Coordinates of C-alpha atoms in Angstrom, one line a residue:
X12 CA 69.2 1.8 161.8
X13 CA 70.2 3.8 165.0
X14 CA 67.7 6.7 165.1
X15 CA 69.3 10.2 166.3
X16 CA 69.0 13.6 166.5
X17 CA 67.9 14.6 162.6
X18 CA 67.2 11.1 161.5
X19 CA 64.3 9.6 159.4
X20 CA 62.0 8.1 162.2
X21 CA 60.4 5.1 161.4
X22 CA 58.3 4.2 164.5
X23 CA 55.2 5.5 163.9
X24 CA 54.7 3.4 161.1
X25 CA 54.7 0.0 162.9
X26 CA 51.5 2.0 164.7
X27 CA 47.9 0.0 164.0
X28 CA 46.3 3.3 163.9
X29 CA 45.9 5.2 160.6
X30 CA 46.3 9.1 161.7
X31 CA 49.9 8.5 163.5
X32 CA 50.8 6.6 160.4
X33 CA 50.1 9.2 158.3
X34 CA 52.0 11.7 160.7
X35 CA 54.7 9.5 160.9
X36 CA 54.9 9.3 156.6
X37 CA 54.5 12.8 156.2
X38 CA 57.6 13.3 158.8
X39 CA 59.9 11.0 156.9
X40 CA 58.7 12.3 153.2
X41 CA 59.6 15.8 154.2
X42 CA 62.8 14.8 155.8
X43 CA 63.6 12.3 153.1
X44 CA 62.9 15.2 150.2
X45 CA 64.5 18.0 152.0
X46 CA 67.7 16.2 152.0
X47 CA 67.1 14.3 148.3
X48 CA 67.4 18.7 147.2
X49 CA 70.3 18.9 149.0
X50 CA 72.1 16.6 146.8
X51 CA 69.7 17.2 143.7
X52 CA 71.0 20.6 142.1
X53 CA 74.0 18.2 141.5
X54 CA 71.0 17.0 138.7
X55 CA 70.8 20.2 137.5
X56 CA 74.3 20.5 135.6
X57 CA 74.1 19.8 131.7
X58 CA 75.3 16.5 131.2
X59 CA 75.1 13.3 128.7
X60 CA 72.6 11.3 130.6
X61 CA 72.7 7.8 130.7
X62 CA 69.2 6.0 129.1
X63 CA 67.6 5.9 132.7
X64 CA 67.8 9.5 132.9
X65 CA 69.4 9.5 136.3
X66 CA 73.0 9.9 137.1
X67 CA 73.2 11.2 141.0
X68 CA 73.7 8.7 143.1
X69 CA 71.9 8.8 147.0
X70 CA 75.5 7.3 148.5
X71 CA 76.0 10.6 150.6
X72 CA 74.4 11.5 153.8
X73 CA 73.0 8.0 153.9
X74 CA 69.9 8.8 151.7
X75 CA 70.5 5.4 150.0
X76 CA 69.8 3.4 153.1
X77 CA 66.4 5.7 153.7
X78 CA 65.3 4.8 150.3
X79 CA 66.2 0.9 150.4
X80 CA 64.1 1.3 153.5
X81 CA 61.0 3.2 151.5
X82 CA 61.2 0.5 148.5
X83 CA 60.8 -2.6 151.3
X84 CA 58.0 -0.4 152.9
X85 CA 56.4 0.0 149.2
X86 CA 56.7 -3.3 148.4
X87 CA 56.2 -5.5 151.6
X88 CA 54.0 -3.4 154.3
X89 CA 50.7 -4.8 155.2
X90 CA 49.6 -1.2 155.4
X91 CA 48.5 -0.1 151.8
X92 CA 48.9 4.0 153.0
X93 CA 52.4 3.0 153.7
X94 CA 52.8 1.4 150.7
X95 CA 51.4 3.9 148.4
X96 CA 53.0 6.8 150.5
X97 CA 56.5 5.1 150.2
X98 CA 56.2 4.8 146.4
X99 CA 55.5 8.2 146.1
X100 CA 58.1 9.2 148.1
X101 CA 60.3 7.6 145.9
X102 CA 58.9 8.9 143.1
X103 CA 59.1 12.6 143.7
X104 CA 63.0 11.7 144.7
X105 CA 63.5 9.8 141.2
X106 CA 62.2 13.3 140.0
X107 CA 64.7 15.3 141.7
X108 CA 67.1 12.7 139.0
X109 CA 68.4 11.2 142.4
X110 CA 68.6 7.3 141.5
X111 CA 66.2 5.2 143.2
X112 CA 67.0 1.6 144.2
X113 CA 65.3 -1.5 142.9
X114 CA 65.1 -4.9 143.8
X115 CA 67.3 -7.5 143.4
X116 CA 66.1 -11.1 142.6
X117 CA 62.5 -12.6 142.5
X118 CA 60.2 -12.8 145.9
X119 CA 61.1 -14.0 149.7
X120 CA 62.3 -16.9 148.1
X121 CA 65.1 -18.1 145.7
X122 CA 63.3 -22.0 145.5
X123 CA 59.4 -20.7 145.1
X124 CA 58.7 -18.7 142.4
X125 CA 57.4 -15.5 143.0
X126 CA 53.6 -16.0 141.9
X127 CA 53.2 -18.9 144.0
X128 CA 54.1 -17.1 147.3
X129 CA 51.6 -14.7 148.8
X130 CA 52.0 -11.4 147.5
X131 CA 51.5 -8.5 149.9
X132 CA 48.1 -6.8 149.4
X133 CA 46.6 -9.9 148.2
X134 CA 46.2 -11.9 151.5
X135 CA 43.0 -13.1 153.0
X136 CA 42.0 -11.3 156.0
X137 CA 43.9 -14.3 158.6
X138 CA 47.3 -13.4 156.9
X139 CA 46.3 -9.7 157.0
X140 CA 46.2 -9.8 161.0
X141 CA 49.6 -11.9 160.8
X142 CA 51.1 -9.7 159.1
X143 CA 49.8 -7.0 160.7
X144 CA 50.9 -8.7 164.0
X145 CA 54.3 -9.0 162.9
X146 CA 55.1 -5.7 160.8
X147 CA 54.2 -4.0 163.9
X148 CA 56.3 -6.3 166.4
X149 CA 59.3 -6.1 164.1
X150 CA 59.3 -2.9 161.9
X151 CA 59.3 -5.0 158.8
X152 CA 57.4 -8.0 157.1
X153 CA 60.5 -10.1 156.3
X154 CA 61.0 -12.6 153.6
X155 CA 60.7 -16.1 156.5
X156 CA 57.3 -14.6 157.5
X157 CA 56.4 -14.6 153.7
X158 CA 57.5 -18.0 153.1
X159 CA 56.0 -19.5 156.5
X160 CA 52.5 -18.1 156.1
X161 CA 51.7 -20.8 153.6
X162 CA 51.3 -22.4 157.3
X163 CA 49.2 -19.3 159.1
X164 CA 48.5 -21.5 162.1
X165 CA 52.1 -22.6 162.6
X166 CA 53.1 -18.6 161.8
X167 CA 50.9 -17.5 164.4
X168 CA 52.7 -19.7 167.0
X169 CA 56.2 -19.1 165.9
X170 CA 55.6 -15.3 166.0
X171 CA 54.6 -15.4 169.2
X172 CA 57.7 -17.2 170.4
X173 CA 60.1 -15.2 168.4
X174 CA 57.9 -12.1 170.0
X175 CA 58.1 -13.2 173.5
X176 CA 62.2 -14.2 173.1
X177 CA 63.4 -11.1 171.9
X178 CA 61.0 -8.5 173.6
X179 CA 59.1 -9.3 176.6
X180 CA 60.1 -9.8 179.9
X181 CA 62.9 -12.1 180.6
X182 CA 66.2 -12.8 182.1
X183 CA 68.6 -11.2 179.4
X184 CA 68.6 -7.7 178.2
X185 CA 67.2 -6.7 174.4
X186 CA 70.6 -6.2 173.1
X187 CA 72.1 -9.6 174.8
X188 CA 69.0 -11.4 173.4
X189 CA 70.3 -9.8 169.8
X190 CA 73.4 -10.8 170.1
X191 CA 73.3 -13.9 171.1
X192 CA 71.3 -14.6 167.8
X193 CA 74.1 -12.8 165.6
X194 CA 76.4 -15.7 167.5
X195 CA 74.0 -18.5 167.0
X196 CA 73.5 -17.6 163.2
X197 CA 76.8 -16.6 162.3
X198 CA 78.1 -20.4 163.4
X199 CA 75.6 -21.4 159.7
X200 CA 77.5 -18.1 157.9
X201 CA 73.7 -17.0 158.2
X202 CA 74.3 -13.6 156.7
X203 CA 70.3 -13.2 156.3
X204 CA 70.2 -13.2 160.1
X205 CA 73.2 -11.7 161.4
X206 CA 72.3 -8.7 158.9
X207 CA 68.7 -8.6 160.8
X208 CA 69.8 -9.0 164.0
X209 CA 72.7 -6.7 163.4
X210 CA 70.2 -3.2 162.9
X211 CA 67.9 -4.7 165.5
X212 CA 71.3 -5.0 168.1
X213 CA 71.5 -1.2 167.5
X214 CA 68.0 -0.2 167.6
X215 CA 68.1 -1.2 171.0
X216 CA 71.3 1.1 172.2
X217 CA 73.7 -2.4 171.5
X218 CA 77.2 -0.8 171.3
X219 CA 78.4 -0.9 167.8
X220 CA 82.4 -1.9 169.2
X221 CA 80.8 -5.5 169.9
X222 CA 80.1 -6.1 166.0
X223 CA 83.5 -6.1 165.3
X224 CA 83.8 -9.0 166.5
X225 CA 83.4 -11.6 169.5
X226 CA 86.4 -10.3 171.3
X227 CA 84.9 -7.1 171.7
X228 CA 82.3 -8.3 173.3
X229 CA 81.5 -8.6 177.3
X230 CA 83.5 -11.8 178.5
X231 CA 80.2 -13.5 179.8
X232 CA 79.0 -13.6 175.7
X233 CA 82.3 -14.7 175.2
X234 CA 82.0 -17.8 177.6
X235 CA 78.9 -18.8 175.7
X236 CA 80.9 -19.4 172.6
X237 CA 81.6 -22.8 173.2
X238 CA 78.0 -23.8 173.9
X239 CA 76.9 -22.2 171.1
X240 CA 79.5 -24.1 168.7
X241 CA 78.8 -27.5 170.5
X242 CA 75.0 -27.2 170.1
X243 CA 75.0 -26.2 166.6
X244 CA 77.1 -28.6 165.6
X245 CA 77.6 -31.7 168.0
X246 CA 75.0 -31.2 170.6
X247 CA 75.5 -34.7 172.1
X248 CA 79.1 -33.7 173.6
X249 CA 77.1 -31.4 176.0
X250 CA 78.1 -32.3 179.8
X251 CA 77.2 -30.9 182.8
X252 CA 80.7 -29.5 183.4
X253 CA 79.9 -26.9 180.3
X254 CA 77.1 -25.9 182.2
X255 CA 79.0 -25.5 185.2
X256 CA 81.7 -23.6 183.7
X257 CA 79.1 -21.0 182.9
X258 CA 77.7 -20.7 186.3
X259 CA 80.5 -20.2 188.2
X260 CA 82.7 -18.0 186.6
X261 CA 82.7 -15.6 189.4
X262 CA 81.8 -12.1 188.1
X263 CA 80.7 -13.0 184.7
X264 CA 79.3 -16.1 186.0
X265 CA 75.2 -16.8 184.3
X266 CA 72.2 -17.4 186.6
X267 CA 70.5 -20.5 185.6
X268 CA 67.1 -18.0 183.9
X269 CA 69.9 -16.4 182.0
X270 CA 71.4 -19.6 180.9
X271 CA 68.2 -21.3 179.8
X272 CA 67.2 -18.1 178.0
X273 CA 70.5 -17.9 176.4
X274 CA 70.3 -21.5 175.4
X275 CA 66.4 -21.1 173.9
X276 CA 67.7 -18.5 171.9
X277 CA 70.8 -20.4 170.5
X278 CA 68.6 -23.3 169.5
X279 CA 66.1 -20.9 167.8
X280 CA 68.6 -19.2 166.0
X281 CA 70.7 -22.7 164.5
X282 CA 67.3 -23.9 163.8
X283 CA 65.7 -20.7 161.7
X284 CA 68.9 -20.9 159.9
X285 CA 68.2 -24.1 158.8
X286 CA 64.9 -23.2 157.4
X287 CA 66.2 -19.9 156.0
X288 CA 68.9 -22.0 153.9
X289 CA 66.6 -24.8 153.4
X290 CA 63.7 -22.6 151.8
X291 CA 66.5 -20.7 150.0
X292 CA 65.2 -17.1 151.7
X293 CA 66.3 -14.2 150.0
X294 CA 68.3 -11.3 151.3
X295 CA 65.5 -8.5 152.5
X296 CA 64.9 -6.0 150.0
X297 CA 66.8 -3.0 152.2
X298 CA 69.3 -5.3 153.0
X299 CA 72.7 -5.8 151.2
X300 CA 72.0 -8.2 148.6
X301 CA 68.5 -7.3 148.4
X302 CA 68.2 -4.4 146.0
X303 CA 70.7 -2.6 143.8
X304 CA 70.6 1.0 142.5
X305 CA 72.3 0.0 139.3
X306 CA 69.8 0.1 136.0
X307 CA 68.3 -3.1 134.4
X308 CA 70.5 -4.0 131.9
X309 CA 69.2 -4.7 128.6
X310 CA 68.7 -8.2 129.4
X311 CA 66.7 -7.4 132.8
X312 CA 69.6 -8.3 134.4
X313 CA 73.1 -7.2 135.4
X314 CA 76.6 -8.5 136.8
X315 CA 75.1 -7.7 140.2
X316 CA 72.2 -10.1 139.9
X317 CA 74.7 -12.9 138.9
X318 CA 76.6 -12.2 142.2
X319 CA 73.6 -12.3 144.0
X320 CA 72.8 -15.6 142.7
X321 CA 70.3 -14.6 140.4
X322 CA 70.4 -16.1 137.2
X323 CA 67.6 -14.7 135.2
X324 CA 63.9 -15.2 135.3
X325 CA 63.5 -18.3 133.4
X326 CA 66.1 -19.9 135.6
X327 CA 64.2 -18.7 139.4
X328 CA 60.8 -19.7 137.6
X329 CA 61.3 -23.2 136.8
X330 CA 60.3 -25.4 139.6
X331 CA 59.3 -29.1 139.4
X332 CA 55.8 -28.3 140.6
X333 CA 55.3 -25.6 137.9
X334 CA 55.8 -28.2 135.1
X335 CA 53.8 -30.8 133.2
X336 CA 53.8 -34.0 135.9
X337 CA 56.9 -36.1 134.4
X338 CA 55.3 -40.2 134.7
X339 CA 58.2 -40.9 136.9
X340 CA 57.4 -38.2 139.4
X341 CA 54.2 -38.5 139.4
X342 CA 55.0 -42.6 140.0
X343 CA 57.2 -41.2 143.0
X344 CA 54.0 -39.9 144.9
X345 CA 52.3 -43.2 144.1
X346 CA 55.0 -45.3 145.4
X347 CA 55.1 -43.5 149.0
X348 CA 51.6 -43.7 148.9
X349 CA 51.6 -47.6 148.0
X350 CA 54.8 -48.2 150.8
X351 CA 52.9 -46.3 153.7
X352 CA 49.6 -48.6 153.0
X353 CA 52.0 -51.8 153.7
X354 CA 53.7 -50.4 156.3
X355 CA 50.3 -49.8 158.6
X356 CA 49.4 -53.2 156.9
X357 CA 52.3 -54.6 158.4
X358 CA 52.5 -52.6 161.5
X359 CA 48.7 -53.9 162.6
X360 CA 49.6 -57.7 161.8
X361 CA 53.1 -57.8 163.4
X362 CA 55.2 -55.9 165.5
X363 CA 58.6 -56.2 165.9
X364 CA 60.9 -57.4 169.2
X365 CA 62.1 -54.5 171.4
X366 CA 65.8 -56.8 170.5
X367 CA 64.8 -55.6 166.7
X368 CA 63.6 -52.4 167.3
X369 CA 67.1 -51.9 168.8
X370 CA 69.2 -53.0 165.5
X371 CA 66.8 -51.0 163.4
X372 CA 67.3 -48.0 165.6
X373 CA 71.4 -48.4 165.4
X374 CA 71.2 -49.7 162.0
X375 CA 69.3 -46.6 160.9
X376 CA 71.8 -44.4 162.9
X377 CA 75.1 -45.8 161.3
X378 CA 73.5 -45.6 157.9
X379 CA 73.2 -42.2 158.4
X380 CA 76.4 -41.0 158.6
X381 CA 77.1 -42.1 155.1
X382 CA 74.2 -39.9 154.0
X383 CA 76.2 -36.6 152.7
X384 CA 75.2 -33.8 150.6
X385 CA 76.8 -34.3 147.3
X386 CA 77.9 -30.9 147.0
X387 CA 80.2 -31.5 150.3
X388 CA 82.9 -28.4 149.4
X389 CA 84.3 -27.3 152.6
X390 CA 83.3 -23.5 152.1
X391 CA 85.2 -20.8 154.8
X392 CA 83.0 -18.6 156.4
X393 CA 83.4 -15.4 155.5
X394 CA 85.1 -12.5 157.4
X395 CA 81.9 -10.8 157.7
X396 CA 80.2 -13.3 159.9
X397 CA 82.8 -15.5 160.9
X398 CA 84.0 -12.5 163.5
X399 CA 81.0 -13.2 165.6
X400 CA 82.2 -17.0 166.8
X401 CA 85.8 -18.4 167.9
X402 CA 87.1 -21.9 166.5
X403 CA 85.5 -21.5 162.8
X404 CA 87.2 -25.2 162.0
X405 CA 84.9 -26.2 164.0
X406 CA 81.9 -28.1 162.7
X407 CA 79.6 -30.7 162.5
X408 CA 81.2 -34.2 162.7
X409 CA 79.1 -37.7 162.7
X410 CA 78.8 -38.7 166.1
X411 CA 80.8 -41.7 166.0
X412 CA 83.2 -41.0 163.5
X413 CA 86.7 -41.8 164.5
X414 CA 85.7 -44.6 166.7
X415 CA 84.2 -42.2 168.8
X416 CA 80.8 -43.4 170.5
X417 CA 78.1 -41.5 172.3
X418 CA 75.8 -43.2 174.1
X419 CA 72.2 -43.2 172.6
X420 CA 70.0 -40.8 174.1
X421 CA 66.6 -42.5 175.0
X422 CA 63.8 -40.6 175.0
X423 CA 62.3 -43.1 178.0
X424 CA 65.0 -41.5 180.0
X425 CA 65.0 -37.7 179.4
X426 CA 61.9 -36.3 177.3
X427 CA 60.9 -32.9 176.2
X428 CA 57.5 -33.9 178.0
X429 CA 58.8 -35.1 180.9
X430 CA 61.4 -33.2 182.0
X431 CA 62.3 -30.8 179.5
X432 CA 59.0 -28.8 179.5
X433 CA 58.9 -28.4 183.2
X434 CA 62.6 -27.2 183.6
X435 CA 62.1 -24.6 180.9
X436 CA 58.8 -23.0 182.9
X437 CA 60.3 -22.9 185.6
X438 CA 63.3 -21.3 184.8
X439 CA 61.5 -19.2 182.5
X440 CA 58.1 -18.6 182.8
X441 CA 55.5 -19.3 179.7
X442 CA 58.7 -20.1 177.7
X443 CA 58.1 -23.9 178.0
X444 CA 54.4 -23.6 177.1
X445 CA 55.1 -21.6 174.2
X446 CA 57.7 -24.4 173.1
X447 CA 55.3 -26.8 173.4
X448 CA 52.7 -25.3 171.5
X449 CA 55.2 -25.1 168.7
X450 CA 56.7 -28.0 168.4
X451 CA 52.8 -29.9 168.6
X452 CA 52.0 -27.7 165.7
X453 CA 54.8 -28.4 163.5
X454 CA 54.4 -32.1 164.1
X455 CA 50.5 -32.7 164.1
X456 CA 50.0 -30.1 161.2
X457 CA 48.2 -31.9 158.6
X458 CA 46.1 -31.0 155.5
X459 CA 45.4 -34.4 154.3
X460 CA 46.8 -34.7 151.1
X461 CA 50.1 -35.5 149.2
X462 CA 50.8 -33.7 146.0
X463 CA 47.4 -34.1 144.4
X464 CA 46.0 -36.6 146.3
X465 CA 43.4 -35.5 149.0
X466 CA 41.9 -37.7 152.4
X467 CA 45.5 -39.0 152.9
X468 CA 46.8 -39.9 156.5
X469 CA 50.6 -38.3 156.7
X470 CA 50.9 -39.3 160.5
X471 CA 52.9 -41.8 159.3
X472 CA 55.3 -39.8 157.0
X473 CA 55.8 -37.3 159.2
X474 CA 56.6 -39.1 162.3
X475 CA 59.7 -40.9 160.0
X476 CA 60.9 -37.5 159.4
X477 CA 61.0 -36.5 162.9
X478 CA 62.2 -39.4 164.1
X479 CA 64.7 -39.5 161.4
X480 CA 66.0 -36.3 162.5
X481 CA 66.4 -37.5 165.9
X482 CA 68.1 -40.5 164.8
X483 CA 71.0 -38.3 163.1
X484 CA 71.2 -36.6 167.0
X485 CA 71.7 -40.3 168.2
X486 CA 68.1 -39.7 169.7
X487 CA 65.4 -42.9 170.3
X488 CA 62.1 -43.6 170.5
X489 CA 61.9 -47.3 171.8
X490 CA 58.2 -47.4 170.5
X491 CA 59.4 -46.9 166.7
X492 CA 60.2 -49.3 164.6
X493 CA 63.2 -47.1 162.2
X494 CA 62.7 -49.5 159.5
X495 CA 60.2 -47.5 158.3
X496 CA 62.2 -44.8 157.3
X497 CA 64.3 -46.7 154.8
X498 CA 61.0 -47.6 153.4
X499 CA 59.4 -43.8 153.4
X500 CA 62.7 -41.2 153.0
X501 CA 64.6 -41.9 149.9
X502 CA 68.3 -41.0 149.3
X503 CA 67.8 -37.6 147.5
X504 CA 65.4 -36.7 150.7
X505 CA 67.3 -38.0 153.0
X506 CA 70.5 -35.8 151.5
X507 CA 68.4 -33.0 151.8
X508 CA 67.0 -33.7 155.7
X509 CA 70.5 -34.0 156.7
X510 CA 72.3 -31.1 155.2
X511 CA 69.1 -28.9 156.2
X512 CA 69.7 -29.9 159.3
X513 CA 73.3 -30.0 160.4
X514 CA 75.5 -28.2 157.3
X515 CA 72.1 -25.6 156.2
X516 CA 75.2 -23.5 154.3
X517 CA 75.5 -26.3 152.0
X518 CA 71.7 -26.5 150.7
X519 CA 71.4 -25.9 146.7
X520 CA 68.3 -25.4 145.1
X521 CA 69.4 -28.7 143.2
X522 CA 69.1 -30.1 146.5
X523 CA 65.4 -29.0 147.2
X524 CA 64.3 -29.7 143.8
X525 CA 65.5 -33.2 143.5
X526 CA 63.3 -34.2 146.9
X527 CA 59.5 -35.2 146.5
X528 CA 59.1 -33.6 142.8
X529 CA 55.6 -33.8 142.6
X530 CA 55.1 -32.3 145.8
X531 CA 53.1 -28.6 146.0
X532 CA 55.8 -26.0 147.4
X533 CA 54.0 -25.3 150.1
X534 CA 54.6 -29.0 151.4
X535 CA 58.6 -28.9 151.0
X536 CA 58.2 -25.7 153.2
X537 CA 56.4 -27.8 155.7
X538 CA 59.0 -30.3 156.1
X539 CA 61.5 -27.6 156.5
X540 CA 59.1 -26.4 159.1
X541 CA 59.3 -30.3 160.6
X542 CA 62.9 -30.4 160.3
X543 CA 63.5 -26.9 162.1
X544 CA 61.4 -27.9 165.2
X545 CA 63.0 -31.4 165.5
X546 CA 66.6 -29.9 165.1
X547 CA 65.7 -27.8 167.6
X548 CA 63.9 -30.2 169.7
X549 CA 67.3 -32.6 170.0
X550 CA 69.4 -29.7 170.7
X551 CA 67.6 -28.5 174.0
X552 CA 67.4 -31.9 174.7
X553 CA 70.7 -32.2 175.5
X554 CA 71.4 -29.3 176.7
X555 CA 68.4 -28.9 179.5
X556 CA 69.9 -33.0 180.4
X557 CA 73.1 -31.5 180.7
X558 CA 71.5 -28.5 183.1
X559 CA 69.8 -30.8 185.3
X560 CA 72.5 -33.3 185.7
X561 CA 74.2 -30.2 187.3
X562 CA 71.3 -29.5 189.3
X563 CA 71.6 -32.8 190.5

């Protein structure tokens, strides 16, 4: 929310020091009351009140927003004064009979139930200093951060990143760097982000004419529209002539730092709206979607929960690791187990012709284009978010559908390691490091077990996933032998890799449940975490090619 003249200020309370916070709380509790009695003799007229007691509405002088904000702060800051303070805040409004908001739905996420996410308040002291770290970065503790933490050590890196993208030092202003992920999302009909990104835009003085759409905005955003559709979508069409369209259009021509920020920032945001579908994230709390100021209906929920997607408790709670081990599933986990042992078994005796390696690779990569999500509606985007990117037809397409073919991208030829990395850094100092650090994290992270086995090597497992992703991009790795990820990814994974990856809109929570059953949450969130960095991985692939084939 813009702050003005008169406004609740919420600033202090991203402060690690205890005194302003409570300065800051007492501020926005006065402000927040004084205005709650404006509307509150309203209260006072005799009147049939409904069974909650509270009829007034806190619609006018935006007073509901204020107290969406207040229940997010009393339910998700890492600070417990902030917590308690909101809550009583909220309180002594309810007691004025102004209705106070609730919230909608069941924890960060609509795939994990609640009591097996970390719940605010109850994290060890590492998570405490993430969360810390974050809350007072961003203003807010939001639902990804909840749902990544069950990884503190890739957190830790991805916050950084995020951190240094949006607000230190760089090439792009704050409020380009915002809306340039409000275009990147927007092209998955990522409302969760574009409604972030949106308040955080106007935080930063972006001018509110631009959300109305794309044609509102400067015509130097608008030229990035068709890199941004290309990279979400069909990243392998990149050339260098796209590059050099945006470098020399005279006075709203990009400088190369600008570009490669701009494109860093693209491929974050098409990524971390893969994972956001893929882990089913719920709406923030003080967002639309995330709380309602409707009463609970006698059945604990209403028509609005329905529209949210919410279907009642039992429905959000069920979740193949919360029930008894079925023998099939529990069979499953054997199975990979059994299949990765012959494959290294295999793999030491033999190995296979570079000729062979080839076939598997283009084998592999045809295969997958008859891998599609079998809920494959074609769903428009909506209005909403649709206005912030041109050509909404346009989407992902197999790469050599129509007997269209792209050239296979070989690793050997243009890495991240090799040449990637280095162009990155230089362009854009510390950027490629941080990258780097990522991407090794998501890849190498291991806790040695599978479901409930423990002392299990998952180098294996995880490189097929990677690799598999790649594949999809028309990426290869002449060192890997892609028959092994027939052998290791079934269909209902593979399903669920590829519509994460290139249509995340279309994930169900059918989808994610149907995938390694057995399988603790926390390790279906870690191949979302695999399959955001890969994505992104083979997106700035080609795009940084495409830059330094126009350098060249």
């Amino acid at each position: 929310m813009e702050e003005r003249e008169g406004e609740v200020r919420w600033d202090g309370l991203c402060s690690r020091d205890a005194a302003s916070r409570a300065a800051a709380l007492d501020n926005i509790g006065q402000t927040v009351l004084r205005r709650s009695e404006t509307i509150a003799p309203l209260a006072a007229v005799p009147l049939n009140r409904a069974a909650d007691g509270l009829l007034v509405p806190a619609a006018r002088d935006g007073l509901s927003e204020v107290l969406a904000r207040l229940l997010m702060l009393s339910k998700r800051c890492p600070f417990p004064d902030v917590r308690e303070k909101s809550e009583a805040i909220l309180s002594r409004v309810q007691e004025l009979g102004i209705r106070i908001p609730r919230p909608l739905g069941h924890g960060p996420s609509r795939f994990i139930p609640e009591k097996e996410t970390i719940q605010v308040g109850n994290e060890d002291a590492m998570m405490h200093a993430l969360f810390a770290d974050s809350f007072t970065t961003l203003g807010r503790l939001d639902n990804v951060t909840l749902v990544m933490v069950f990884h503190p050590q890739y957190l830790e890196s991805f916050l950084k990143t995020q951190h240094y993208l949006l607000q230190m030092d760089g090439p792009l202003p704050l409020h380009y760097r915002h809306y340039i992920g409000i275009m990147a999302a927007a092209r998955h009909q990522c409302s969760y982000l574009v409604n972030l990104h949106v308040n955080d835009f106007l935080h930063v003085g972006g001018d509110p004419k631009w959300l109305n759409g794309l044609e509102n905005a400067p015509q130097k955003l608008q030229n990035l529209g068709e890199l941004n559709k290309m990279l979400a979508h069909r990243p392998w069409l990149i050339t260098k002539e796209h590059i050099e369209q945006l470098l020399k259009t005279e006075e709203n021509s990009w400088s190369l730092a600008e570009l490669i920020h701009a494109v860093v920032l693209l491929t974050h945001y098409h990524s971390l709206a893969s994972f956001t579908f893929g882990c089913g994230i719920s709406p923030e709390i003080d967002c639309e979607g995330g709380h309602t100021f409707r009463p609970p209906s006698v059945s604990n929920y209403c028509i609005c929960d329905i529209t949210n997607g919410y279907h009642g408790v039992d429905e959000i709670h069920t979740s193949p690791t919360g029930s008894i081990p079925s023998t099939e599933s529990v069979c499953e986990v054997e199975a990979l187990m059994e299949k990765m042992k012959q494959l290294q078994e295999c793999r030491d005796e033999e190995e296979a012709s570079q000729e062979e390696m080839a076939t598997r690779f283009e084998r592999e990569k045809r295969e997958s284009m008859f891998v599609c999500s079998s809920e494959d509606e074609e769903s428009a985007p909506t209005r909403d978010v649709s206005r912030h990117f041109e050509d909404t037809s346009y989407g992902y397409k197999d790469f050599s559908r129509h007997g269209m073919h792209v050239p296979t991208f070989r690793v050997q030829d243009y890495s991240w390691e090799d040449h990637g990395y280095s162009l990155v850094n230089r362009l854009y100092p510390d950027v490629g490091q941080l990258l780097d650090e990522k991407f090794h994290i998501a890849y190498n992270l291991t806790y040695n077990t599978m479901a409930m086995h423990k002392d299990v090597d998952t180098s294996m497992l995880r490189r097929a996933i990677w690799n598999y992703i790649h594949c999809m991009f028309g990426i290869r790795y002449d060192d890997y032998d892609y028959g092994e990820i027939n052998q290791l990814l079934d269909r209902s994974f593979k399903v669920y890799i590829k519509t994460v990856v290139c249509t995340p809109e279309k994930t169900t929570k059918r989808m994610y449940d149907s995938f390694w059953r057995q399988f603790e949450h926390s390790e279906k969130v870690h191949v979302n975490l695999l399959l955001v960095e890969a994505r992104m991985q083979a997106e700035l692939l080609y795009a940084l090619r495409a830059i330094t084939r126009y350098m060249t």
